[in-house]
Short mmCIF file of C-alpha atoms in Angstrom, two decimals:
data_model
loop_
_atom_site.label_atom_id
_atom_site.label_comp_id
_atom_site.label_asym_id
_atom_site.label_seq_id
_atom_site.Cartn_x
_atom_site.Cartn_y
_atom_site.Cartn_z
CA MET A 281 70.95 76.39 -33.40
CA LYS A 282 69.39 79.43 -32.15
CA LYS A 283 68.41 79.42 -28.69
CA ASP A 284 64.42 80.42 -29.77
CA ARG A 285 64.74 77.34 -32.04
CA LEU A 286 66.35 74.78 -29.29
CA GLU A 287 63.22 75.98 -26.82
CA ASP A 288 60.58 74.66 -29.92
CA PHE A 289 62.89 71.56 -30.42
CA TYR A 290 62.65 70.74 -26.82
CA ALA A 291 58.84 71.19 -26.46
CA ILE A 292 58.11 69.48 -28.89
CA SER A 293 60.29 66.27 -28.24
CA SER A 294 59.18 66.48 -24.75
CA GLU A 295 55.34 66.25 -25.91
CA VAL A 296 56.26 63.51 -28.04
CA LEU A 297 58.11 61.47 -25.61
CA LYS A 298 55.20 61.82 -23.18
CA GLU A 299 52.83 60.49 -25.58
CA MET A 300 54.82 57.35 -26.73
CA LYS A 301 55.22 56.90 -22.91
CA TYR A 302 51.26 56.74 -22.61
CA VAL A 303 51.18 54.22 -25.50
CA HIS A 304 53.54 52.35 -24.36
CA ALA A 305 52.39 52.24 -20.71
CA GLU A 306 48.86 51.22 -22.65
CA LEU A 307 50.26 48.49 -24.42
CA ASN A 308 52.37 47.44 -21.08
CA GLN A 309 48.91 46.90 -19.86
CA LEU A 310 47.51 45.20 -22.63
CA ILE A 311 49.95 42.83 -22.45
CA GLU A 312 49.51 41.96 -18.70
CA THR A 313 46.13 41.59 -19.32
CA VAL A 314 46.82 39.14 -22.31
CA GLN A 315 49.18 37.15 -19.59
CA ARG A 316 46.57 37.54 -16.41
CA ASP A 317 43.84 36.46 -18.34
CA ASP A 318 45.46 33.62 -20.20
CA VAL A 319 44.18 35.21 -23.83
CA ARG A 320 44.91 32.68 -26.12
CA LEU A 321 46.54 34.74 -29.65
CA ILE A 322 47.87 33.37 -33.20
CA GLU A 323 51.29 33.67 -34.24
CA LYS A 324 51.00 37.12 -36.34
CA GLU A 325 49.03 38.70 -33.30
CA ILE A 326 52.05 38.27 -31.23
CA ALA A 327 54.30 39.11 -33.75
CA PHE A 328 52.77 42.35 -33.73
CA LEU A 329 52.58 43.35 -30.27
CA GLU A 330 56.19 42.22 -30.12
CA GLU A 331 57.25 44.58 -33.00
CA VAL A 332 55.36 47.38 -31.82
CA TYR A 333 56.72 46.59 -28.34
CA ASN A 334 60.51 46.67 -29.48
CA PHE A 335 59.61 49.81 -31.06
CA LEU A 336 57.95 52.05 -28.76
CA HIS A 337 60.72 50.78 -26.43
CA LYS A 338 63.62 51.76 -28.80
CA TRP A 339 61.54 54.79 -29.71
CA THR A 340 61.00 56.25 -26.34
CA LEU A 341 65.11 55.85 -25.67
CA ASP A 342 66.34 57.83 -29.27
CA VAL A 343 63.69 60.68 -27.94
CA GLN A 344 65.36 61.25 -24.94
CA LEU A 345 69.00 60.38 -26.57
CA PHE A 346 67.95 63.21 -29.43
CA GLN A 347 67.10 65.94 -26.56
CA ARG A 348 70.50 65.06 -25.40
CA LEU A 349 72.40 65.64 -28.68
CA PHE A 350 71.95 69.66 -28.13
CA ARG A 351 72.66 69.97 -24.53
CA ASN A 352 76.86 70.03 -23.64
CA ASN A 353 77.63 67.11 -22.20
CA ASP A 354 81.47 66.38 -21.57
CA GLN A 355 81.09 62.67 -20.29
CA TYR A 356 79.31 60.97 -23.63
CA ILE A 357 79.62 61.43 -27.25
CA GLU A 358 76.38 61.47 -29.14
CA THR A 359 75.96 60.47 -32.81
CA VAL A 360 73.70 60.17 -35.39
CA GLU A 361 74.30 57.80 -38.37
CA GLY A 362 71.80 56.86 -41.40
CA ASP A 363 71.81 55.64 -44.91
CA THR A 364 70.87 58.61 -47.22
CA ARG A 365 68.86 56.12 -49.44
CA SER A 366 66.50 54.96 -46.31
CA ILE A 367 66.10 58.03 -44.79
CA PRO A 368 64.31 58.10 -42.09
CA THR A 369 64.15 54.64 -41.16
CA SER A 370 67.98 53.64 -41.31
CA ILE A 371 68.64 56.65 -38.77
CA GLU A 372 70.11 55.32 -35.35
CA LEU A 373 71.25 57.87 -32.45
CA HIS A 374 74.11 56.45 -30.48
CA GLU A 375 75.46 57.75 -26.70
CA ILE A 376 78.95 56.54 -26.33
CA PRO A 377 80.78 57.56 -22.31
CA MET A 378 83.81 58.99 -22.94
CA GLY A 379 84.82 56.58 -20.17
CA THR A 380 83.72 53.67 -18.45
CA GLU A 381 84.95 53.29 -15.23
CA ASN A 382 81.63 55.16 -13.80
CA VAL A 383 79.68 53.12 -15.59
CA VAL A 384 81.01 49.93 -14.65
CA ASN A 385 80.98 50.56 -11.10
CA GLN A 386 77.37 51.37 -11.18
CA THR A 387 75.42 49.59 -13.26
CA LEU A 388 77.51 46.09 -12.03
CA LEU A 389 80.17 46.35 -9.73
CA SER A 390 77.93 48.07 -7.12
CA LYS A 391 75.76 45.12 -6.84
CA GLY A 392 78.11 42.57 -5.76
CA ALA A 393 80.00 39.75 -7.14
CA VAL A 394 80.07 39.94 -10.95
CA ILE A 395 82.04 37.67 -13.14
CA PHE A 396 83.56 38.66 -16.61
CA THR A 397 83.71 36.25 -19.79
CA SER A 398 84.53 36.95 -23.10
CA ALA A 399 86.72 35.23 -25.94
CA THR A 400 89.09 38.59 -25.95
CA LEU A 401 89.79 39.80 -22.50
CA THR A 402 93.24 39.31 -22.85
CA ILE A 403 96.14 41.14 -24.55
CA LYS A 404 99.11 38.22 -25.13
CA GLY A 405 97.66 36.48 -22.32
CA SER A 406 97.36 39.64 -20.42
CA PHE A 407 94.19 40.84 -18.38
CA ASP A 408 96.16 44.18 -17.78
CA PHE A 409 94.94 46.60 -20.70
CA PHE A 410 90.87 44.89 -19.76
CA LEU A 411 91.18 46.09 -16.02
CA LYS A 412 92.97 49.00 -16.27
CA ASN A 413 90.00 50.74 -19.06
CA LEU A 414 87.22 49.34 -17.29
CA GLY A 415 88.56 51.19 -13.86
CA ILE A 416 88.31 47.41 -11.85
CA GLY A 417 91.78 47.75 -10.61
CA ASN A 418 94.20 44.52 -10.27
CA ASN A 419 93.05 43.02 -7.03
CA ILE A 420 90.62 40.59 -8.40
CA LYS A 421 91.06 36.79 -9.36
CA THR A 422 91.54 36.35 -12.93
CA GLU A 423 91.56 32.70 -15.05
CA VAL A 424 92.06 31.99 -18.65
CA PHE A 425 90.66 28.88 -20.14
CA GLN A 426 90.84 26.97 -23.19
CA SER A 427 87.61 26.65 -24.84
CA PRO A 428 86.45 22.87 -25.45
CA TYR A 429 85.71 23.21 -28.88
CA ASN A 430 87.29 21.28 -31.25
CA TYR A 431 87.82 24.69 -34.26
CA LYS A 432 90.03 21.92 -36.24
CA GLU A 433 87.11 19.52 -36.60
CA ASN A 434 84.31 21.91 -36.81
CA SER A 435 85.34 24.42 -38.70
CA ARG A 436 86.46 25.79 -41.76
CA LEU A 437 88.48 28.95 -42.95
CA ILE A 438 88.46 29.90 -46.40
CA ILE A 439 90.76 32.43 -47.91
CA ALA A 440 90.42 34.05 -51.16
CA LYS A 441 93.43 34.49 -53.53
CA ASP A 442 91.71 36.44 -56.05
CA MET A 443 90.57 39.30 -54.23
CA PRO A 444 91.48 42.77 -55.23
CA ASP A 445 93.23 44.82 -52.62
CA VAL A 446 90.41 47.10 -50.75
CA GLY A 447 92.65 49.90 -49.64
CA LYS A 448 93.72 50.37 -53.68
CA VAL A 449 90.63 50.00 -55.45
CA LYS A 450 87.21 51.70 -55.54
CA LEU A 451 84.87 50.52 -53.14
CA SER A 452 82.05 49.30 -55.65
CA THR A 453 84.75 47.51 -57.55
CA TYR A 454 85.74 45.67 -54.16
CA VAL A 455 82.29 44.50 -53.68
CA GLU A 456 81.44 43.15 -57.16
CA SER A 457 84.02 40.85 -56.84
CA LEU A 458 82.92 39.82 -53.16
CA VAL A 459 79.72 39.47 -54.29
CA ASN A 460 80.53 36.98 -57.27
CA HIS A 461 82.17 35.02 -54.56
CA LEU A 462 79.15 35.51 -52.03
CA ILE A 463 76.33 34.54 -54.54
CA PRO A 464 77.60 30.91 -55.44
CA LEU A 465 78.44 30.46 -51.50
CA ALA A 466 74.81 31.62 -50.78
CA GLU A 467 73.52 29.21 -53.59
CA THR A 468 75.81 25.90 -52.30
CA THR A 469 74.37 26.73 -48.72
CA LYS A 470 70.54 26.87 -50.35
CA GLY A 471 70.72 30.32 -48.65
CA ARG A 472 71.60 29.87 -44.75
CA MET A 473 74.49 31.94 -44.62
CA LEU A 474 75.19 34.87 -42.17
CA ILE A 475 77.27 37.46 -43.67
CA LEU A 476 79.28 39.62 -41.00
CA PHE A 477 80.37 43.27 -42.42
CA THR A 478 82.71 45.54 -40.45
CA SER A 479 81.36 48.78 -43.05
CA TYR A 480 77.51 49.89 -43.51
CA GLU A 481 78.36 50.80 -46.43
CA MET A 482 79.91 47.60 -47.79
CA LEU A 483 76.86 46.10 -46.20
CA ARG A 484 74.41 48.27 -48.17
CA LEU A 485 76.45 48.04 -51.73
CA SER A 486 76.48 44.18 -51.36
CA TYR A 487 72.83 44.24 -50.52
CA ASP A 488 71.98 46.29 -53.67
CA LEU A 489 74.18 44.13 -56.01
CA MET A 490 73.01 40.72 -54.88
CA LYS A 491 68.83 41.83 -55.06
CA GLU A 492 69.42 42.82 -58.16
CA SER A 493 71.52 39.85 -59.65
CA GLY A 494 68.04 38.01 -59.29
CA THR A 495 70.22 34.93 -58.74
CA LEU A 496 68.84 34.82 -55.00
CA ASP A 497 65.45 35.39 -55.77
CA ASP A 498 64.19 32.07 -54.24
CA TYR A 499 65.95 32.94 -51.00
CA VAL A 500 65.00 35.52 -48.03
CA LEU A 501 67.60 38.64 -48.33
CA MET A 502 68.02 40.62 -45.10
CA ALA A 503 69.84 43.20 -44.06
CA GLN A 504 70.41 45.14 -41.14
CA GLY A 505 69.16 48.96 -41.45
CA ILE A 506 68.16 47.95 -44.58
CA THR A 507 64.99 45.77 -44.88
CA GLY A 508 61.99 46.30 -42.80
CA GLY A 509 61.89 45.08 -39.15
CA SER A 510 63.81 46.13 -36.21
CA LYS A 511 67.13 44.67 -35.30
CA GLU A 512 65.24 42.60 -32.39
CA ARG A 513 63.20 41.34 -34.98
CA LEU A 514 65.80 40.04 -37.89
CA THR A 515 67.74 38.67 -34.70
CA LYS A 516 64.33 36.57 -33.87
CA ASN A 517 63.61 35.71 -37.95
CA LEU A 518 66.67 34.83 -39.11
CA PRO A 519 67.08 30.84 -37.01
CA LYS A 520 63.39 30.13 -38.69
CA ILE A 521 64.70 31.02 -42.23
#
């Protein structure tokens, strides 16, 4: 991008960011007034305020990140992702640090005592990989606890034997077979089902096929980055359905 166009971009984005911060501040003041005066809002009004607040917060962060996309920075990797069929609502900006050591030290370890807990901190029973990549060092206490959850009694693993090899067929062919399994499952669970994907393209194709089939019209079908609403709104609405 030419220098003069970059300068225009920074000027415009700075103005946008300035206005968004102003609206954000006004909304904060409105929320504080509602809380202070104990104003009673109906559920629809509360949902609207939450949606607008989340949008403004995310938009402010996105504008700041978008400005950094065109600046030389060897500490971070910036990426832009989106679905060409749903631009601009599907566009997401991401900023990933090249290394995590400084981030962890500045945001967590400098605050005092910290407890890291997760089901995926060890590899073959060792914390070495986790500790090394976070730059924590080995001079800390580690412990592995067995889960109290009875997976054998409360979960079931089912593997479909008639699915094609995803590496040997077209994605559309694989998704069609996948959806043929998902629709009966959705009907059996009366729509109460959460499907996790490791591929956004697979998610989009599956959503389109399930929607076009008309079989699940009696249920609410939501897809992150495709159907309306922010990620926060989607997470909040899911338990209510």
